[in-house]
Amino acid sequence: LDPEEQLALVRQLLHEPDSASVEDRASACLILLYAQPVAKITALITSDIEVRDGETYLRLGSEPVLLIPPLDALVTALPVAKPFGAASRLADSRWLFTGKNAGTHLQPPSLMARMNRLGISTRASRNTALLHLASTTPPAVFAHLIGVSIGTATRWAGLAGAAWNSYATARR
């Protein structure tokens, strides 16, 4: 995907409340900015959010990642209470993205369909985000932050044409 179009979509989702639901806006930004797979997004729980010194962090990998405003406000607004049926009374509040059935999280195919309705191809958007991360961040850093293996991060860095093997010596 065109990275500029992807960033324009992110800006729209972050700054236009009427562009989609809070859940869809938050999950789309996690895909478009942090290259998160749909299955991982749907399994996020409230304890994955941490607020320290007025800043919001979300655990996507082994280290929590600082969320940019206004994405931090979208994520901390989750889970959104469901206004229908037994799910509204029996919902398990630990899931950030609650499902239709009481006590369950949103299912990945449901989130993919919702993203498709927003014009977001999850795989292509995630790949674009991975290429951007790989070209701007050392593999070891982004691997820990977004929860991919160091081998995967290194392969993406190679695809992006980034030469991070001299990064440590350049920092000295």
Short mmCIF file of N, CA and C in Angstrom, two decimals:
data_model
loop_
_atom_site.label_atom_id
_atom_site.label_comp_id
_atom_site.label_asym_id
_atom_site.label_seq_id
_atom_site.Cartn_x
_atom_site.Cartn_y
_atom_site.Cartn_z
N LEU A 1 0.83 -1.19 0.00
CA LEU A 1 0.00 0.00 0.00
C LEU A 1 0.86 1.24 0.00
N ASP A 2 0.29 2.33 -0.47
CA ASP A 2 1.00 3.59 -0.46
C ASP A 2 1.10 4.09 0.98
N PRO A 3 2.33 4.26 1.50
CA PRO A 3 2.49 4.70 2.89
C PRO A 3 1.81 6.05 3.18
N GLU A 4 1.79 6.94 2.20
CA GLU A 4 1.15 8.24 2.41
C GLU A 4 -0.36 8.09 2.58
N GLU A 5 -0.96 7.21 1.78
CA GLU A 5 -2.40 6.95 1.92
C GLU A 5 -2.70 6.30 3.27
N GLN A 6 -1.82 5.42 3.70
CA GLN A 6 -2.00 4.75 4.99
C GLN A 6 -1.93 5.77 6.13
N LEU A 7 -0.99 6.70 6.07
CA LEU A 7 -0.89 7.74 7.10
C LEU A 7 -2.08 8.70 7.07
N ALA A 8 -2.58 8.98 5.88
CA ALA A 8 -3.77 9.83 5.77
C ALA A 8 -4.96 9.15 6.43
N LEU A 9 -5.08 7.85 6.24
CA LEU A 9 -6.16 7.09 6.87
C LEU A 9 -5.99 7.09 8.39
N VAL A 10 -4.77 6.94 8.87
CA VAL A 10 -4.50 7.00 10.31
C VAL A 10 -4.93 8.35 10.87
N ARG A 11 -4.55 9.43 10.19
CA ARG A 11 -4.94 10.77 10.66
C ARG A 11 -6.46 10.90 10.74
N GLN A 12 -7.15 10.40 9.73
CA GLN A 12 -8.61 10.45 9.73
C GLN A 12 -9.18 9.68 10.91
N LEU A 13 -8.68 8.48 11.13
CA LEU A 13 -9.19 7.65 12.22
C LEU A 13 -8.88 8.25 13.59
N LEU A 14 -7.74 8.88 13.72
CA LEU A 14 -7.36 9.47 15.00
C LEU A 14 -8.12 10.75 15.31
N HIS A 15 -8.43 11.54 14.28
CA HIS A 15 -8.95 12.87 14.52
C HIS A 15 -10.41 13.09 14.14
N GLU A 16 -11.04 12.11 13.51
CA GLU A 16 -12.44 12.25 13.12
C GLU A 16 -13.28 11.19 13.83
N PRO A 17 -13.91 11.57 14.96
CA PRO A 17 -14.68 10.59 15.74
C PRO A 17 -15.80 9.90 14.95
N ASP A 18 -16.33 10.56 13.95
CA ASP A 18 -17.42 9.98 13.17
C ASP A 18 -16.94 9.03 12.07
N SER A 19 -15.63 8.86 11.93
CA SER A 19 -15.11 8.01 10.87
C SER A 19 -15.37 6.53 11.12
N ALA A 20 -15.51 6.12 12.37
CA ALA A 20 -15.78 4.72 12.73
C ALA A 20 -16.00 4.65 14.23
N SER A 21 -16.34 3.45 14.71
CA SER A 21 -16.52 3.25 16.15
C SER A 21 -15.17 3.35 16.86
N VAL A 22 -15.19 3.56 18.16
CA VAL A 22 -13.96 3.64 18.94
C VAL A 22 -13.17 2.35 18.77
N GLU A 23 -13.85 1.20 18.84
CA GLU A 23 -13.16 -0.09 18.69
C GLU A 23 -12.48 -0.20 17.33
N ASP A 24 -13.20 0.18 16.27
CA ASP A 24 -12.64 0.06 14.93
C ASP A 24 -11.50 1.04 14.71
N ARG A 25 -11.63 2.24 15.23
CA ARG A 25 -10.57 3.24 15.09
C ARG A 25 -9.31 2.78 15.82
N ALA A 26 -9.47 2.28 17.05
CA ALA A 26 -8.31 1.82 17.82
C ALA A 26 -7.65 0.63 17.16
N SER A 27 -8.44 -0.36 16.77
CA SER A 27 -7.84 -1.56 16.18
C SER A 27 -7.21 -1.25 14.83
N ALA A 28 -7.81 -0.38 14.03
CA ALA A 28 -7.23 -0.01 12.74
C ALA A 28 -5.88 0.67 12.94
N CYS A 29 -5.79 1.55 13.93
CA CYS A 29 -4.51 2.23 14.19
C CYS A 29 -3.45 1.26 14.68
N LEU A 30 -3.84 0.25 15.44
CA LEU A 30 -2.87 -0.75 15.89
C LEU A 30 -2.32 -1.55 14.71
N ILE A 31 -3.15 -1.75 13.69
CA ILE A 31 -2.69 -2.43 12.48
C ILE A 31 -1.82 -1.49 11.65
N LEU A 32 -2.33 -0.28 11.41
CA LEU A 32 -1.69 0.66 10.49
C LEU A 32 -0.39 1.26 11.03
N LEU A 33 -0.29 1.43 12.34
CA LEU A 33 0.90 2.05 12.93
C LEU A 33 1.86 1.04 13.57
N TYR A 34 1.29 0.02 14.24
CA TYR A 34 2.12 -0.90 15.02
C TYR A 34 2.16 -2.31 14.43
N ALA A 35 1.64 -2.48 13.22
CA ALA A 35 1.74 -3.74 12.47
C ALA A 35 1.22 -4.94 13.27
N GLN A 36 0.16 -4.75 14.02
CA GLN A 36 -0.37 -5.83 14.85
C GLN A 36 -1.28 -6.75 14.06
N PRO A 37 -1.12 -8.07 14.23
CA PRO A 37 -2.04 -9.00 13.57
C PRO A 37 -3.41 -8.96 14.26
N VAL A 38 -4.43 -9.23 13.48
CA VAL A 38 -5.81 -9.17 13.97
C VAL A 38 -6.01 -10.10 15.17
N ALA A 39 -5.46 -11.30 15.12
CA ALA A 39 -5.63 -12.25 16.23
C ALA A 39 -5.04 -11.72 17.53
N LYS A 40 -3.95 -10.99 17.45
CA LYS A 40 -3.33 -10.43 18.64
C LYS A 40 -4.15 -9.26 19.19
N ILE A 41 -4.70 -8.46 18.30
CA ILE A 41 -5.51 -7.31 18.72
C ILE A 41 -6.75 -7.80 19.47
N THR A 42 -7.42 -8.79 18.92
CA THR A 42 -8.66 -9.26 19.56
C THR A 42 -8.41 -9.91 20.91
N ALA A 43 -7.19 -10.37 21.16
CA ALA A 43 -6.86 -11.03 22.43
C ALA A 43 -6.29 -10.07 23.47
N LEU A 44 -6.20 -8.78 23.17
CA LEU A 44 -5.68 -7.82 24.15
C LEU A 44 -6.61 -7.72 25.35
N ILE A 45 -6.02 -7.59 26.52
CA ILE A 45 -6.81 -7.48 27.75
C ILE A 45 -6.48 -6.16 28.45
N THR A 46 -7.33 -5.79 29.39
CA THR A 46 -7.17 -4.49 30.06
C THR A 46 -5.83 -4.37 30.78
N SER A 47 -5.29 -5.47 31.27
CA SER A 47 -3.99 -5.39 31.97
C SER A 47 -2.82 -5.15 31.00
N ASP A 48 -3.09 -5.19 29.69
CA ASP A 48 -2.06 -4.85 28.71
C ASP A 48 -1.86 -3.34 28.62
N ILE A 49 -2.78 -2.57 29.20
CA ILE A 49 -2.68 -1.11 29.22
C ILE A 49 -2.03 -0.69 30.53
N GLU A 50 -1.10 0.22 30.44
CA GLU A 50 -0.44 0.74 31.63
C GLU A 50 -0.34 2.26 31.50
N VAL A 51 -0.77 2.98 32.51
CA VAL A 51 -0.65 4.44 32.52
C VAL A 51 0.40 4.81 33.56
N ARG A 52 1.45 5.50 33.10
CA ARG A 52 2.54 5.95 33.97
C ARG A 52 2.82 7.42 33.71
N ASP A 53 2.79 8.20 34.77
CA ASP A 53 3.11 9.63 34.66
C ASP A 53 2.30 10.31 33.57
N GLY A 54 1.03 9.94 33.46
CA GLY A 54 0.15 10.57 32.48
C GLY A 54 0.33 10.07 31.06
N GLU A 55 1.20 9.09 30.85
CA GLU A 55 1.41 8.52 29.51
C GLU A 55 0.88 7.10 29.48
N THR A 56 0.29 6.73 28.33
CA THR A 56 -0.33 5.42 28.19
C THR A 56 0.57 4.50 27.38
N TYR A 57 0.79 3.31 27.92
CA TYR A 57 1.59 2.28 27.27
C TYR A 57 0.70 1.07 27.02
N LEU A 58 0.99 0.36 25.93
CA LEU A 58 0.26 -0.86 25.60
C LEU A 58 1.28 -1.96 25.36
N ARG A 59 1.07 -3.09 26.02
CA ARG A 59 1.98 -4.22 25.86
C ARG A 59 1.58 -5.00 24.61
N LEU A 60 2.42 -4.88 23.58
CA LEU A 60 2.23 -5.61 22.33
C LEU A 60 3.28 -6.69 22.19
N GLY A 61 4.43 -6.45 22.79
CA GLY A 61 5.54 -7.40 22.78
C GLY A 61 6.06 -7.54 24.20
N SER A 62 7.37 -7.77 24.33
CA SER A 62 7.93 -7.95 25.67
C SER A 62 8.07 -6.62 26.41
N GLU A 63 8.12 -5.52 25.69
CA GLU A 63 8.20 -4.19 26.30
C GLU A 63 6.95 -3.41 25.93
N PRO A 64 6.37 -2.67 26.86
CA PRO A 64 5.21 -1.86 26.50
C PRO A 64 5.62 -0.70 25.58
N VAL A 65 4.76 -0.39 24.64
CA VAL A 65 5.02 0.68 23.68
C VAL A 65 4.20 1.91 24.08
N LEU A 66 4.81 3.08 23.99
CA LEU A 66 4.13 4.34 24.30
C LEU A 66 3.16 4.65 23.17
N LEU A 67 1.90 4.89 23.53
CA LEU A 67 0.89 5.23 22.53
C LEU A 67 0.85 6.74 22.32
N ILE A 68 0.76 7.12 21.06
CA ILE A 68 0.68 8.54 20.74
C ILE A 68 -0.72 9.06 21.02
N PRO A 69 -0.82 10.33 21.41
CA PRO A 69 -2.16 10.91 21.49
C PRO A 69 -2.66 11.16 20.07
N PRO A 70 -3.89 11.03 19.76
CA PRO A 70 -5.04 10.63 20.58
C PRO A 70 -5.32 9.13 20.58
N LEU A 71 -4.38 8.31 20.06
CA LEU A 71 -4.58 6.86 20.12
C LEU A 71 -4.66 6.39 21.56
N ASP A 72 -3.92 7.01 22.44
CA ASP A 72 -3.97 6.62 23.85
C ASP A 72 -5.39 6.76 24.41
N ALA A 73 -6.09 7.82 24.03
CA ALA A 73 -7.47 8.02 24.50
C ALA A 73 -8.41 6.97 23.91
N LEU A 74 -8.20 6.59 22.67
CA LEU A 74 -9.03 5.55 22.06
C LEU A 74 -8.85 4.23 22.79
N VAL A 75 -7.61 3.86 23.06
CA VAL A 75 -7.33 2.58 23.69
C VAL A 75 -7.84 2.56 25.13
N THR A 76 -7.66 3.66 25.85
CA THR A 76 -8.13 3.67 27.24
C THR A 76 -9.65 3.76 27.34
N ALA A 77 -10.34 4.07 26.23
CA ALA A 77 -11.80 4.07 26.22
C ALA A 77 -12.36 2.65 26.07
N LEU A 78 -11.49 1.68 25.81
CA LEU A 78 -11.91 0.29 25.63
C LEU A 78 -11.95 -0.40 26.99
N PRO A 79 -12.72 -1.42 27.19
CA PRO A 79 -13.72 -1.96 26.27
C PRO A 79 -14.97 -1.09 26.23
N VAL A 80 -15.59 -1.07 25.09
CA VAL A 80 -16.84 -0.33 24.90
C VAL A 80 -17.99 -1.24 25.32
N ALA A 81 -18.87 -0.74 26.19
CA ALA A 81 -20.00 -1.54 26.67
C ALA A 81 -20.93 -1.85 25.50
N LYS A 82 -21.36 -3.09 25.42
CA LYS A 82 -22.29 -3.52 24.37
C LYS A 82 -23.72 -3.23 24.83
N PRO A 83 -24.50 -2.58 24.01
CA PRO A 83 -25.85 -2.19 24.44
C PRO A 83 -26.92 -3.24 24.20
N PHE A 84 -26.54 -4.45 23.81
CA PHE A 84 -27.56 -5.41 23.43
C PHE A 84 -27.45 -6.72 24.20
N GLY A 85 -28.57 -7.33 24.48
CA GLY A 85 -28.68 -8.69 25.00
C GLY A 85 -27.88 -9.02 26.23
N ALA A 86 -27.68 -10.32 26.41
CA ALA A 86 -26.98 -10.84 27.58
C ALA A 86 -25.53 -10.38 27.62
N ALA A 87 -24.94 -10.13 26.46
CA ALA A 87 -23.55 -9.71 26.42
C ALA A 87 -23.34 -8.41 27.20
N SER A 88 -24.34 -7.55 27.22
CA SER A 88 -24.19 -6.29 27.95
C SER A 88 -24.18 -6.51 29.46
N ARG A 89 -24.88 -7.54 29.93
CA ARG A 89 -24.94 -7.80 31.37
C ARG A 89 -23.86 -8.76 31.84
N LEU A 90 -23.44 -9.65 30.98
CA LEU A 90 -22.50 -10.70 31.38
C LEU A 90 -21.10 -10.53 30.78
N ALA A 91 -20.85 -9.37 30.19
CA ALA A 91 -19.58 -9.15 29.51
C ALA A 91 -18.40 -9.31 30.46
N ASP A 92 -17.34 -9.86 29.93
CA ASP A 92 -16.09 -10.01 30.67
C ASP A 92 -15.27 -8.76 30.39
N SER A 93 -15.11 -7.92 31.37
CA SER A 93 -14.49 -6.61 31.16
C SER A 93 -12.97 -6.67 30.98
N ARG A 94 -12.40 -7.86 31.04
CA ARG A 94 -10.94 -7.93 30.84
C ARG A 94 -10.55 -7.78 29.37
N TRP A 95 -11.46 -8.13 28.43
CA TRP A 95 -11.14 -8.05 27.01
C TRP A 95 -11.27 -6.60 26.54
N LEU A 96 -10.29 -6.10 25.81
CA LEU A 96 -10.41 -4.76 25.24
C LEU A 96 -11.42 -4.73 24.10
N PHE A 97 -11.50 -5.82 23.37
CA PHE A 97 -12.43 -5.93 22.25
C PHE A 97 -13.39 -7.08 22.55
N THR A 98 -14.51 -6.74 23.17
CA THR A 98 -15.45 -7.77 23.61
C THR A 98 -16.23 -8.35 22.44
N GLY A 99 -16.60 -9.61 22.58
CA GLY A 99 -17.34 -10.30 21.53
C GLY A 99 -18.83 -10.19 21.73
N LYS A 100 -19.57 -10.78 20.80
CA LYS A 100 -21.03 -10.78 20.88
C LYS A 100 -21.53 -11.73 21.95
N ASN A 101 -20.80 -12.80 22.19
CA ASN A 101 -21.20 -13.75 23.21
C ASN A 101 -20.57 -13.34 24.54
N ALA A 102 -21.36 -13.44 25.59
CA ALA A 102 -20.91 -13.02 26.91
C ALA A 102 -19.62 -13.73 27.31
N GLY A 103 -18.66 -12.95 27.83
CA GLY A 103 -17.42 -13.52 28.33
C GLY A 103 -16.38 -13.81 27.28
N THR A 104 -16.63 -13.47 26.02
CA THR A 104 -15.67 -13.76 24.96
C THR A 104 -15.13 -12.47 24.35
N HIS A 105 -13.98 -12.61 23.71
CA HIS A 105 -13.44 -11.46 22.98
C HIS A 105 -13.94 -11.50 21.54
N LEU A 106 -13.77 -10.40 20.85
CA LEU A 106 -14.12 -10.31 19.44
C LEU A 106 -13.31 -11.35 18.67
N GLN A 107 -13.93 -12.00 17.73
CA GLN A 107 -13.24 -13.02 16.95
C GLN A 107 -12.48 -12.38 15.78
N PRO A 108 -11.28 -12.88 15.46
CA PRO A 108 -10.48 -12.28 14.39
C PRO A 108 -11.21 -12.13 13.05
N PRO A 109 -11.97 -13.12 12.58
CA PRO A 109 -12.68 -12.91 11.30
C PRO A 109 -13.67 -11.73 11.35
N SER A 110 -14.28 -11.52 12.51
CA SER A 110 -15.21 -10.39 12.65
C SER A 110 -14.46 -9.07 12.55
N LEU A 111 -13.29 -8.99 13.20
CA LEU A 111 -12.51 -7.76 13.12
C LEU A 111 -11.99 -7.53 11.70
N MET A 112 -11.56 -8.59 11.03
CA MET A 112 -11.11 -8.46 9.65
C MET A 112 -12.22 -7.91 8.76
N ALA A 113 -13.43 -8.41 8.94
CA ALA A 113 -14.57 -7.93 8.15
C ALA A 113 -14.83 -6.45 8.43
N ARG A 114 -14.73 -6.07 9.69
CA ARG A 114 -14.93 -4.66 10.05
C ARG A 114 -13.85 -3.78 9.43
N MET A 115 -12.61 -4.26 9.41
CA MET A 115 -11.53 -3.49 8.80
C MET A 115 -11.74 -3.38 7.29
N ASN A 116 -12.20 -4.47 6.67
CA ASN A 116 -12.48 -4.43 5.23
C ASN A 116 -13.54 -3.40 4.90
N ARG A 117 -14.56 -3.27 5.76
CA ARG A 117 -15.60 -2.25 5.54
C ARG A 117 -15.04 -0.84 5.63
N LEU A 118 -13.95 -0.67 6.37
CA LEU A 118 -13.29 0.63 6.45
C LEU A 118 -12.30 0.85 5.30
N GLY A 119 -12.16 -0.16 4.44
CA GLY A 119 -11.23 -0.06 3.33
C GLY A 119 -9.81 -0.46 3.70
N ILE A 120 -9.67 -1.21 4.79
CA ILE A 120 -8.35 -1.62 5.27
C ILE A 120 -8.15 -3.10 4.99
N SER A 121 -7.19 -3.39 4.14
CA SER A 121 -6.77 -4.77 3.91
C SER A 121 -5.75 -5.08 5.00
N THR A 122 -6.11 -5.93 5.94
CA THR A 122 -5.28 -6.11 7.13
C THR A 122 -3.86 -6.58 6.80
N ARG A 123 -3.74 -7.55 5.92
CA ARG A 123 -2.39 -8.07 5.61
C ARG A 123 -1.54 -7.02 4.91
N ALA A 124 -2.09 -6.38 3.88
CA ALA A 124 -1.32 -5.38 3.14
C ALA A 124 -0.98 -4.19 4.04
N SER A 125 -1.91 -3.77 4.87
CA SER A 125 -1.66 -2.64 5.78
C SER A 125 -0.61 -2.99 6.81
N ARG A 126 -0.69 -4.20 7.32
CA ARG A 126 0.31 -4.65 8.29
C ARG A 126 1.69 -4.72 7.66
N ASN A 127 1.77 -5.22 6.42
CA ASN A 127 3.05 -5.29 5.72
C ASN A 127 3.64 -3.90 5.49
N THR A 128 2.80 -2.94 5.14
CA THR A 128 3.27 -1.58 4.95
C THR A 128 3.83 -1.03 6.25
N ALA A 129 3.13 -1.27 7.35
CA ALA A 129 3.59 -0.80 8.65
C ALA A 129 4.91 -1.49 9.04
N LEU A 130 5.02 -2.78 8.77
CA LEU A 130 6.26 -3.51 9.07
C LEU A 130 7.44 -2.96 8.27
N LEU A 131 7.20 -2.65 6.99
CA LEU A 131 8.27 -2.08 6.17
C LEU A 131 8.71 -0.72 6.72
N HIS A 132 7.75 0.09 7.13
CA HIS A 132 8.09 1.39 7.70
C HIS A 132 8.89 1.23 9.00
N LEU A 133 8.42 0.36 9.89
CA LEU A 133 9.14 0.13 11.14
C LEU A 133 10.55 -0.39 10.88
N ALA A 134 10.66 -1.32 9.93
CA ALA A 134 11.96 -1.92 9.62
C ALA A 134 12.93 -0.92 9.02
N SER A 135 12.41 0.07 8.32
CA SER A 135 13.29 1.05 7.70
C SER A 135 13.68 2.19 8.65
N THR A 136 12.95 2.33 9.76
CA THR A 136 13.21 3.46 10.65
C THR A 136 13.69 3.06 12.04
N THR A 137 13.65 1.78 12.36
CA THR A 137 13.96 1.32 13.72
C THR A 137 14.83 0.07 13.66
N PRO A 138 15.84 -0.02 14.50
CA PRO A 138 16.66 -1.25 14.51
C PRO A 138 15.80 -2.48 14.80
N PRO A 139 16.08 -3.59 14.13
CA PRO A 139 15.27 -4.79 14.30
C PRO A 139 15.09 -5.24 15.75
N ALA A 140 16.14 -5.18 16.54
CA ALA A 140 16.03 -5.63 17.94
C ALA A 140 15.04 -4.77 18.71
N VAL A 141 14.98 -3.50 18.38
CA VAL A 141 14.08 -2.60 19.09
C VAL A 141 12.63 -2.86 18.70
N PHE A 142 12.33 -2.84 17.40
CA PHE A 142 10.94 -3.01 17.02
C PHE A 142 10.44 -4.43 17.24
N ALA A 143 11.33 -5.41 17.23
CA ALA A 143 10.91 -6.79 17.53
C ALA A 143 10.34 -6.87 18.94
N HIS A 144 11.02 -6.28 19.91
CA HIS A 144 10.56 -6.32 21.30
C HIS A 144 9.32 -5.47 21.50
N LEU A 145 9.22 -4.36 20.81
CA LEU A 145 8.08 -3.47 21.01
C LEU A 145 6.77 -4.00 20.43
N ILE A 146 6.84 -4.59 19.23
CA ILE A 146 5.58 -5.02 18.61
C ILE A 146 5.35 -6.52 18.70
N GLY A 147 6.30 -7.24 19.27
CA GLY A 147 6.06 -8.66 19.52
C GLY A 147 6.32 -9.59 18.36
N VAL A 148 7.33 -9.30 17.54
CA VAL A 148 7.74 -10.24 16.50
C VAL A 148 9.11 -10.78 16.86
N SER A 149 9.50 -11.88 16.26
CA SER A 149 10.81 -12.45 16.56
C SER A 149 11.90 -11.58 15.95
N ILE A 150 13.10 -11.69 16.49
CA ILE A 150 14.22 -10.91 15.96
C ILE A 150 14.53 -11.34 14.52
N GLY A 151 14.34 -12.61 14.22
CA GLY A 151 14.55 -13.09 12.85
C GLY A 151 13.57 -12.44 11.88
N THR A 152 12.31 -12.35 12.28
CA THR A 152 11.29 -11.71 11.45
C THR A 152 11.64 -10.24 11.26
N ALA A 153 12.02 -9.57 12.34
CA ALA A 153 12.37 -8.15 12.26
C ALA A 153 13.57 -7.94 11.34
N THR A 154 14.56 -8.82 11.42
CA THR A 154 15.74 -8.71 10.57
C THR A 154 15.39 -8.93 9.11
N ARG A 155 14.51 -9.91 8.83
CA ARG A 155 14.07 -10.14 7.44
C ARG A 155 13.35 -8.91 6.89
N TRP A 156 12.48 -8.31 7.71
CA TRP A 156 11.77 -7.11 7.25
C TRP A 156 12.74 -5.96 7.03
N ALA A 157 13.77 -5.84 7.86
CA ALA A 157 14.78 -4.80 7.67
C ALA A 157 15.50 -5.01 6.34
N GLY A 158 15.78 -6.26 6.01
CA GLY A 158 16.40 -6.56 4.72
C GLY A 158 15.50 -6.19 3.56
N LEU A 159 14.21 -6.50 3.68
CA LEU A 159 13.25 -6.15 2.63
C LEU A 159 13.12 -4.63 2.48
N ALA A 160 13.26 -3.93 3.59
CA ALA A 160 13.14 -2.47 3.55
C ALA A 160 14.44 -1.81 3.08
N GLY A 161 15.51 -2.60 2.95
CA GLY A 161 16.79 -2.04 2.51
C GLY A 161 17.53 -1.32 3.61
N ALA A 162 17.18 -1.61 4.86
CA ALA A 162 17.83 -0.96 5.99
C ALA A 162 19.07 -1.75 6.38
N ALA A 163 20.16 -1.04 6.62
CA ALA A 163 21.41 -1.66 7.03
C ALA A 163 21.66 -1.33 8.50
N TRP A 164 21.10 -2.15 9.38
CA TRP A 164 21.21 -1.90 10.81
C TRP A 164 22.41 -2.61 11.43
N ASN A 165 23.18 -3.35 10.66
CA ASN A 165 24.30 -4.09 11.23
C ASN A 165 25.41 -3.16 11.72
N SER A 166 25.42 -1.89 11.31
CA SER A 166 26.41 -0.94 11.82
C SER A 166 25.81 0.03 12.83
N TYR A 167 24.59 -0.22 13.28
CA TYR A 167 23.89 0.69 14.17
C TYR A 167 24.63 0.87 15.50
N ALA A 168 25.06 -0.22 16.12
CA ALA A 168 25.69 -0.14 17.45
C ALA A 168 26.98 0.68 17.39
N THR A 169 27.79 0.49 16.37
CA THR A 169 29.04 1.26 16.28
C THR A 169 28.75 2.72 15.95
N ALA A 170 27.72 2.99 15.21
CA ALA A 170 27.37 4.37 14.85
C ALA A 170 26.88 5.13 16.08
N ARG A 171 26.29 4.44 17.04
CA ARG A 171 25.77 5.08 18.25
C ARG A 171 26.88 5.52 19.19
N ARG A 172 28.07 4.93 19.08
CA ARG A 172 29.18 5.27 19.97
C ARG A 172 29.67 6.62 19.68
#
